[in-house]
mmCIF file of C-alpha atoms in Angstrom:
data_model
loop_
_atom_site.group_PDB
_atom_site.id
_atom_site.type_symbol
_atom_site.label_atom_id
_atom_site.label_comp_id
_atom_site.label_asym_id
_atom_site.label_seq_id
_atom_site.Cartn_x
_atom_site.Cartn_y
_atom_site.Cartn_z
ATOM 1 C CA UNK T 1 1.003 30.695 194.233
ATOM 2 C CA UNK T 2 2.623 33.942 195.232
ATOM 3 C CA UNK T 3 2.971 35.160 198.755
ATOM 4 C CA UNK T 4 0.006 37.567 198.401
ATOM 5 C CA UNK T 5 -1.544 38.785 201.645
ATOM 6 C CA UNK T 6 -4.856 37.109 200.753
ATOM 7 C CA UNK T 7 -3.171 33.706 200.290
ATOM 8 C CA UNK T 8 -2.798 33.439 204.109
ATOM 9 C CA UNK T 9 -6.539 32.968 204.366
ATOM 10 C CA UNK T 10 -6.372 29.696 202.470
ATOM 11 C CA UNK T 11 -5.603 26.357 203.971
ATOM 12 C CA UNK T 12 -2.464 26.103 201.965
ATOM 13 C CA UNK T 13 -0.984 26.616 198.505
ATOM 14 C CA UNK T 14 0.585 23.352 197.375
ATOM 15 C CA UNK T 15 1.473 23.493 193.643
ATOM 16 C CA UNK T 16 2.706 19.923 193.670
ATOM 17 C CA UNK T 17 -0.667 18.591 194.688
ATOM 18 C CA UNK T 18 -2.379 20.423 191.791
ATOM 19 C CA UNK T 19 0.201 19.218 189.284
ATOM 20 C CA UNK T 20 -0.053 15.635 190.511
ATOM 21 C CA UNK T 21 -3.898 15.763 190.190
ATOM 22 C CA UNK T 22 -3.583 17.137 186.633
ATOM 23 C CA UNK T 23 -1.188 14.387 185.632
ATOM 24 C CA UNK T 24 -3.345 11.696 187.322
ATOM 25 C CA UNK T 25 -6.476 12.861 185.460
ATOM 26 C CA UNK T 26 -4.573 13.305 182.243
ATOM 27 C CA UNK T 27 -3.356 9.693 182.509
ATOM 28 C CA UNK T 28 -6.829 8.441 183.258
ATOM 29 C CA UNK T 29 -8.337 10.010 180.122
ATOM 30 C CA UNK T 30 -6.178 7.732 177.998
ATOM 31 C CA UNK T 31 -7.575 4.514 179.525
ATOM 32 C CA UNK T 32 -10.349 2.432 178.017
ATOM 33 C CA UNK T 33 -12.280 2.738 181.290
ATOM 34 C CA UNK T 34 -10.963 5.795 183.136
ATOM 35 C CA UNK T 35 -11.189 5.895 186.886
ATOM 36 C CA UNK T 36 -13.943 8.063 188.369
ATOM 37 C CA UNK T 37 -12.368 11.370 189.596
ATOM 38 C CA UNK T 38 -12.027 11.621 193.355
ATOM 39 C CA UNK T 39 -15.327 13.389 194.433
ATOM 40 C CA UNK T 40 -13.546 15.046 197.305
ATOM 41 C CA UNK T 41 -11.405 17.063 194.877
ATOM 42 C CA UNK T 42 -12.654 19.609 192.387
ATOM 43 C CA UNK T 43 -10.147 20.865 189.758
ATOM 44 C CA UNK T 44 -10.589 24.407 188.501
ATOM 45 C CA UNK T 45 -8.851 26.392 185.725
ATOM 46 C CA UNK T 46 -8.835 30.180 186.076
ATOM 47 C CA UNK T 47 -7.839 32.231 183.053
ATOM 48 C CA UNK T 48 -7.108 35.943 183.305
ATOM 49 C CA UNK T 49 -8.174 38.422 180.673
ATOM 50 C CA UNK T 50 -6.016 41.291 179.489
ATOM 51 C CA UNK T 51 -6.645 42.102 175.793
ATOM 52 C CA UNK T 52 -3.613 41.372 173.679
ATOM 53 C CA UNK T 53 -1.867 39.914 176.692
ATOM 54 C CA UNK T 54 -4.309 37.025 176.231
ATOM 55 C CA UNK T 55 -1.809 35.520 173.761
ATOM 56 C CA UNK T 56 0.048 34.262 176.854
ATOM 57 C CA UNK T 57 -2.790 32.102 178.098
ATOM 58 C CA UNK T 58 -3.662 31.068 174.551
ATOM 59 C CA UNK T 59 -0.248 29.522 174.256
ATOM 60 C CA UNK T 60 -0.525 27.919 177.678
ATOM 61 C CA UNK T 61 -3.926 26.382 176.777
ATOM 62 C CA UNK T 62 -2.595 25.054 173.501
ATOM 63 C CA UNK T 63 0.138 23.323 175.419
ATOM 64 C CA UNK T 64 -2.448 21.805 177.815
ATOM 65 C CA UNK T 65 -4.517 20.607 174.902
ATOM 66 C CA UNK T 66 -1.487 18.981 173.191
ATOM 67 C CA UNK T 67 -0.696 17.231 176.413
ATOM 68 C CA UNK T 68 -4.197 15.742 176.504
ATOM 69 C CA UNK T 69 -5.555 17.855 179.399
ATOM 70 C CA UNK T 70 -8.563 19.468 177.645
ATOM 71 C CA UNK T 71 -11.253 17.482 179.462
ATOM 72 C CA UNK T 72 -9.653 16.961 182.919
ATOM 73 C CA UNK T 73 -10.949 20.152 184.564
ATOM 74 C CA UNK T 74 -14.240 20.319 186.407
ATOM 75 C CA UNK T 75 -14.756 23.983 185.853
ATOM 76 C CA UNK T 76 -13.155 26.859 183.880
ATOM 77 C CA UNK T 77 -13.412 30.446 185.060
ATOM 78 C CA UNK T 78 -12.358 33.113 182.524
ATOM 79 C CA UNK T 79 -12.707 36.798 181.692
ATOM 80 C CA UNK T 80 -12.462 38.771 178.447
ATOM 81 C CA UNK T 81 -9.677 37.501 176.248
ATOM 82 C CA UNK T 82 -9.197 34.637 178.672
ATOM 83 C CA UNK T 83 -12.764 33.630 177.832
ATOM 84 C CA UNK T 84 -12.074 33.558 174.135
ATOM 85 C CA UNK T 85 -9.015 31.395 174.724
ATOM 86 C CA UNK T 86 -11.053 29.062 176.933
ATOM 87 C CA UNK T 87 -13.728 28.736 174.258
ATOM 88 C CA UNK T 88 -11.181 27.761 171.529
ATOM 89 C CA UNK T 89 -9.542 25.368 174.075
ATOM 90 C CA UNK T 90 -12.790 23.591 174.971
ATOM 91 C CA UNK T 91 -13.826 23.313 171.317
ATOM 92 C CA UNK T 92 -10.568 21.677 170.417
ATOM 93 C CA UNK T 93 -9.609 24.639 168.231
ATOM 94 C CA UNK T 94 -6.587 25.932 170.243
ATOM 95 C CA UNK T 95 -4.315 26.228 167.224
ATOM 96 C CA UNK T 96 -6.912 28.287 165.355
ATOM 97 C CA UNK T 97 -7.489 30.445 168.351
ATOM 98 C CA UNK T 98 -3.776 31.252 168.660
ATOM 99 C CA UNK T 99 -3.671 32.608 165.074
ATOM 100 C CA UNK T 100 -6.309 35.269 165.889
ATOM 101 C CA UNK T 101 -3.722 37.245 167.868
ATOM 102 C CA UNK T 102 -1.062 37.506 165.234
ATOM 103 C CA UNK T 103 -3.157 37.203 162.011
ATOM 104 C CA UNK T 104 -6.252 39.263 162.789
ATOM 105 C CA UNK T 105 -6.036 41.673 165.737
ATOM 106 C CA UNK T 106 -2.431 42.914 165.890
ATOM 107 C CA UNK T 107 -3.306 45.767 163.559
ATOM 108 C CA UNK T 108 -5.078 49.087 163.243
ATOM 109 C CA UNK T 109 -8.290 47.353 162.046
ATOM 110 C CA UNK T 110 -8.735 46.157 165.619
ATOM 111 C CA UNK T 111 -6.914 48.772 167.710
ATOM 112 C CA UNK T 112 -6.791 52.330 166.410
ATOM 113 C CA UNK T 113 -6.138 55.162 168.867
ATOM 114 C CA UNK T 114 -7.381 57.667 166.258
ATOM 115 C CA UNK T 115 -10.829 56.006 166.101
ATOM 116 C CA UNK T 116 -12.025 58.003 169.170
ATOM 117 C CA UNK T 117 -15.428 56.456 169.713
ATOM 118 C CA UNK T 118 -14.269 52.872 169.188
ATOM 119 C CA UNK T 119 -10.546 52.613 169.763
ATOM 120 C CA UNK T 120 -10.871 48.835 170.167
ATOM 121 C CA UNK T 121 -13.259 47.378 167.568
ATOM 122 C CA UNK T 122 -14.813 44.571 169.582
ATOM 123 C CA UNK T 123 -17.513 44.179 166.861
ATOM 124 C CA UNK T 124 -14.944 43.287 164.284
ATOM 125 C CA UNK T 125 -13.296 40.728 166.616
ATOM 126 C CA UNK T 126 -16.465 38.893 167.567
ATOM 127 C CA UNK T 127 -18.936 39.475 164.709
ATOM 128 C CA UNK T 128 -16.402 38.883 161.991
ATOM 129 C CA UNK T 129 -13.367 36.912 163.161
ATOM 130 C CA UNK T 130 -14.737 34.659 165.897
ATOM 131 C CA UNK T 131 -18.170 34.196 164.272
ATOM 132 C CA UNK T 132 -17.224 34.040 160.544
ATOM 133 C CA UNK T 133 -13.603 33.992 159.565
ATOM 134 C CA UNK T 134 -12.366 31.621 162.312
ATOM 135 C CA UNK T 135 -15.666 30.333 163.754
ATOM 136 C CA UNK T 136 -15.905 28.654 167.110
ATOM 137 C CA UNK T 137 -17.425 25.228 167.282
ATOM 138 C CA UNK T 138 -20.375 26.191 169.514
ATOM 139 C CA UNK T 139 -21.714 22.636 169.650
ATOM 140 C CA UNK T 140 -18.320 21.231 170.894
ATOM 141 C CA UNK T 141 -18.191 23.803 173.682
ATOM 142 C CA UNK T 142 -21.698 22.940 174.866
ATOM 143 C CA UNK T 143 -20.970 19.187 174.593
ATOM 144 C CA UNK T 144 -17.836 19.418 176.799
ATOM 145 C CA UNK T 145 -18.039 17.871 180.304
ATOM 146 C CA UNK T 146 -16.226 20.963 181.626
ATOM 147 C CA UNK T 147 -18.421 23.679 183.114
ATOM 148 C CA UNK T 148 -17.469 27.018 181.548
ATOM 149 C CA UNK T 149 -18.105 30.081 183.717
ATOM 150 C CA UNK T 150 -17.559 33.474 182.035
ATOM 151 C CA UNK T 151 -16.925 36.683 184.084
ATOM 152 C CA UNK T 152 -19.035 39.679 183.086
ATOM 153 C CA UNK T 153 -19.931 42.973 184.734
ATOM 154 C CA UNK T 154 -23.461 44.278 185.155
ATOM 155 C CA UNK T 155 -23.283 47.677 183.481
ATOM 156 C CA UNK T 156 -25.802 49.248 185.859
ATOM 157 C CA UNK T 157 -24.693 47.901 189.261
ATOM 158 C CA UNK T 158 -21.003 47.349 188.432
ATOM 159 C CA UNK T 159 -21.156 43.906 190.118
ATOM 160 C CA UNK T 160 -19.539 40.845 188.761
ATOM 161 C CA UNK T 161 -21.532 37.849 187.503
ATOM 162 C CA UNK T 162 -20.571 34.488 186.162
ATOM 163 C CA UNK T 163 -22.420 33.189 183.143
ATOM 164 C CA UNK T 164 -22.697 29.451 182.747
ATOM 165 C CA UNK T 165 -21.985 29.232 179.008
ATOM 166 C CA UNK T 166 -23.355 25.717 178.490
ATOM 167 C CA UNK T 167 -26.660 26.704 180.132
ATOM 168 C CA UNK T 168 -27.146 29.902 178.065
ATOM 169 C CA UNK T 169 -29.237 29.995 174.873
ATOM 170 C CA UNK T 170 -27.250 32.871 173.273
ATOM 171 C CA UNK T 171 -24.495 32.086 170.698
ATOM 172 C CA UNK T 172 -21.152 31.629 172.419
ATOM 173 C CA UNK T 173 -19.477 34.581 170.544
ATOM 174 C CA UNK T 174 -22.146 36.914 171.897
ATOM 175 C CA UNK T 175 -21.477 35.839 175.471
ATOM 176 C CA UNK T 176 -17.737 36.259 174.898
ATOM 177 C CA UNK T 177 -18.393 39.716 173.456
ATOM 178 C CA UNK T 178 -20.255 40.661 176.602
ATOM 179 C CA UNK T 179 -17.216 39.640 178.678
ATOM 180 C CA UNK T 180 -14.931 41.773 176.462
ATOM 181 C CA UNK T 181 -16.951 44.976 175.995
ATOM 182 C CA UNK T 182 -14.316 47.373 177.196
ATOM 183 C CA UNK T 183 -15.656 50.650 178.780
ATOM 184 C CA UNK T 184 -14.251 53.795 177.088
ATOM 185 C CA UNK T 185 -12.146 51.880 174.521
ATOM 186 C CA UNK T 186 -15.131 50.162 173.009
ATOM 187 C CA UNK T 187 -17.812 52.315 174.670
ATOM 188 C CA UNK T 188 -20.758 49.970 174.123
ATOM 189 C CA UNK T 189 -22.814 47.593 176.246
ATOM 190 C CA UNK T 190 -23.992 44.075 175.267
ATOM 191 C CA UNK T 191 -27.566 43.156 176.019
ATOM 192 C CA UNK T 192 -28.258 39.601 177.239
ATOM 193 C CA UNK T 193 -31.821 38.679 178.224
ATOM 194 C CA UNK T 194 -32.724 42.358 178.617
ATOM 195 C CA UNK T 195 -29.732 43.238 180.774
ATOM 196 C CA UNK T 196 -26.646 45.238 179.799
ATOM 197 C CA UNK T 197 -23.123 43.919 180.458
ATOM 198 C CA UNK T 198 -19.543 45.100 179.956
ATOM 199 C CA UNK T 199 -16.088 43.559 180.294
ATOM 200 C CA UNK T 200 -15.772 41.029 183.087
ATOM 201 C CA UNK T 201 -12.275 42.311 183.771
ATOM 202 C CA UNK T 202 -13.788 45.514 185.163
ATOM 203 C CA UNK T 203 -15.187 43.682 188.207
ATOM 204 C CA UNK T 204 -13.099 40.471 188.351
ATOM 205 C CA UNK T 205 -10.441 39.653 185.743
ATOM 206 C CA UNK T 206 -9.066 36.714 187.732
ATOM 207 C CA UNK T 207 -11.967 34.876 189.485
ATOM 208 C CA UNK T 208 -9.901 32.720 191.765
ATOM 209 C CA UNK T 209 -12.002 33.592 194.860
ATOM 210 C CA UNK T 210 -15.204 32.697 193.018
ATOM 211 C CA UNK T 211 -13.666 29.274 192.124
ATOM 212 C CA UNK T 212 -12.896 28.677 195.813
ATOM 213 C CA UNK T 213 -16.389 29.782 196.763
ATOM 214 C CA UNK T 214 -17.799 27.190 194.363
ATOM 215 C CA UNK T 215 -15.825 24.423 195.977
ATOM 216 C CA UNK T 216 -12.723 24.067 193.840
ATOM 217 C CA UNK T 217 -10.090 22.339 195.952
ATOM 218 C CA UNK T 218 -7.330 22.486 193.298
ATOM 219 C CA UNK T 219 -6.795 25.409 191.028
ATOM 220 C CA UNK T 220 -4.456 26.135 187.988
ATOM 221 C CA UNK T 221 -4.270 29.822 187.280
ATOM 222 C CA UNK T 222 -3.192 31.116 183.864
ATOM 223 C CA UNK T 223 -2.294 34.729 184.444
ATOM 224 C CA UNK T 224 -1.288 37.351 181.867
ATOM 225 C CA UNK T 225 -0.064 39.909 184.495
ATOM 226 C CA UNK T 226 1.645 39.874 187.881
ATOM 227 C CA UNK T 227 -0.116 37.811 190.542
ATOM 228 C CA UNK T 228 1.420 39.358 193.654
ATOM 229 C CA UNK T 229 -1.493 41.791 194.317
ATOM 230 C CA UNK T 230 -4.085 40.919 196.958
ATOM 231 C CA UNK T 231 -6.704 38.423 195.748
ATOM 232 C CA UNK T 232 -10.163 39.921 195.074
ATOM 233 C CA UNK T 233 -12.722 38.393 197.440
ATOM 234 C CA UNK T 234 -15.850 36.760 196.065
ATOM 235 C CA UNK T 235 -19.424 37.900 196.838
ATOM 236 C CA UNK T 236 -19.259 36.324 200.332
ATOM 237 C CA UNK T 237 -15.458 36.591 200.842
ATOM 238 C CA UNK T 238 -13.887 33.288 199.844
ATOM 239 C CA UNK T 239 -12.068 31.635 202.705
ATOM 240 C CA UNK T 240 -12.242 28.010 201.524
ATOM 241 C CA UNK T 241 -9.627 25.317 201.314
ATOM 242 C CA UNK T 242 -7.708 25.076 198.054
ATOM 243 C CA UNK T 243 -4.330 24.258 196.592
ATOM 244 C CA UNK T 244 -3.330 26.709 193.819
ATOM 245 C CA UNK T 245 -0.595 26.905 191.256
ATOM 246 C CA UNK T 246 -0.023 29.802 188.918
ATOM 247 C CA UNK T 247 1.638 30.026 185.519
#
């Protein structure tokens, strides 16, 4: 973890402890009868959004999957592009998810500065690519033991919310679309259960504080930007105990 001012509020940042826990759990998943995880420790994975910068966390998640670490986390917190990467990761489709960046959206079809009212075509990305051309395995995501919490922003209040993807009835691509509905650049809101939402990155693109609030004692952060800015506090001001490592 960086020496951010907010980090001083935590009990300590000990990357080695997080890495050791990841390796321990990764080793246990290969056993016939894996040990029960230590109930006193809760392992969280936090994935930042960032549009095209999401290719960074997509590559990191593919590496974690290839190392056998897909099911070792207790909870995943993600926003925007980070949410898409998390979904492909949890479904076991990390390689497919990686190709979206360089095959499908690194072009004017997705980003076009001359298309004034929809510079970023979020509809194309989610309604076509993620739903049809390179479809997510919705069932695999819901069957995962890992709780998947997606950061969205209430369009009316501007407050952040976390959607529990496995507990929602909407198709996963629609939930991901709500977390990626960029104000101005996409200029539309996504309606879920009668409420309007926009990009989760507007209110919390890196929900580390929320993970601590929810009891995560060990956190791996996959960031696509600099992490030396003060940490955003959660709804009640997270001051819990956690060991954190960033990549």
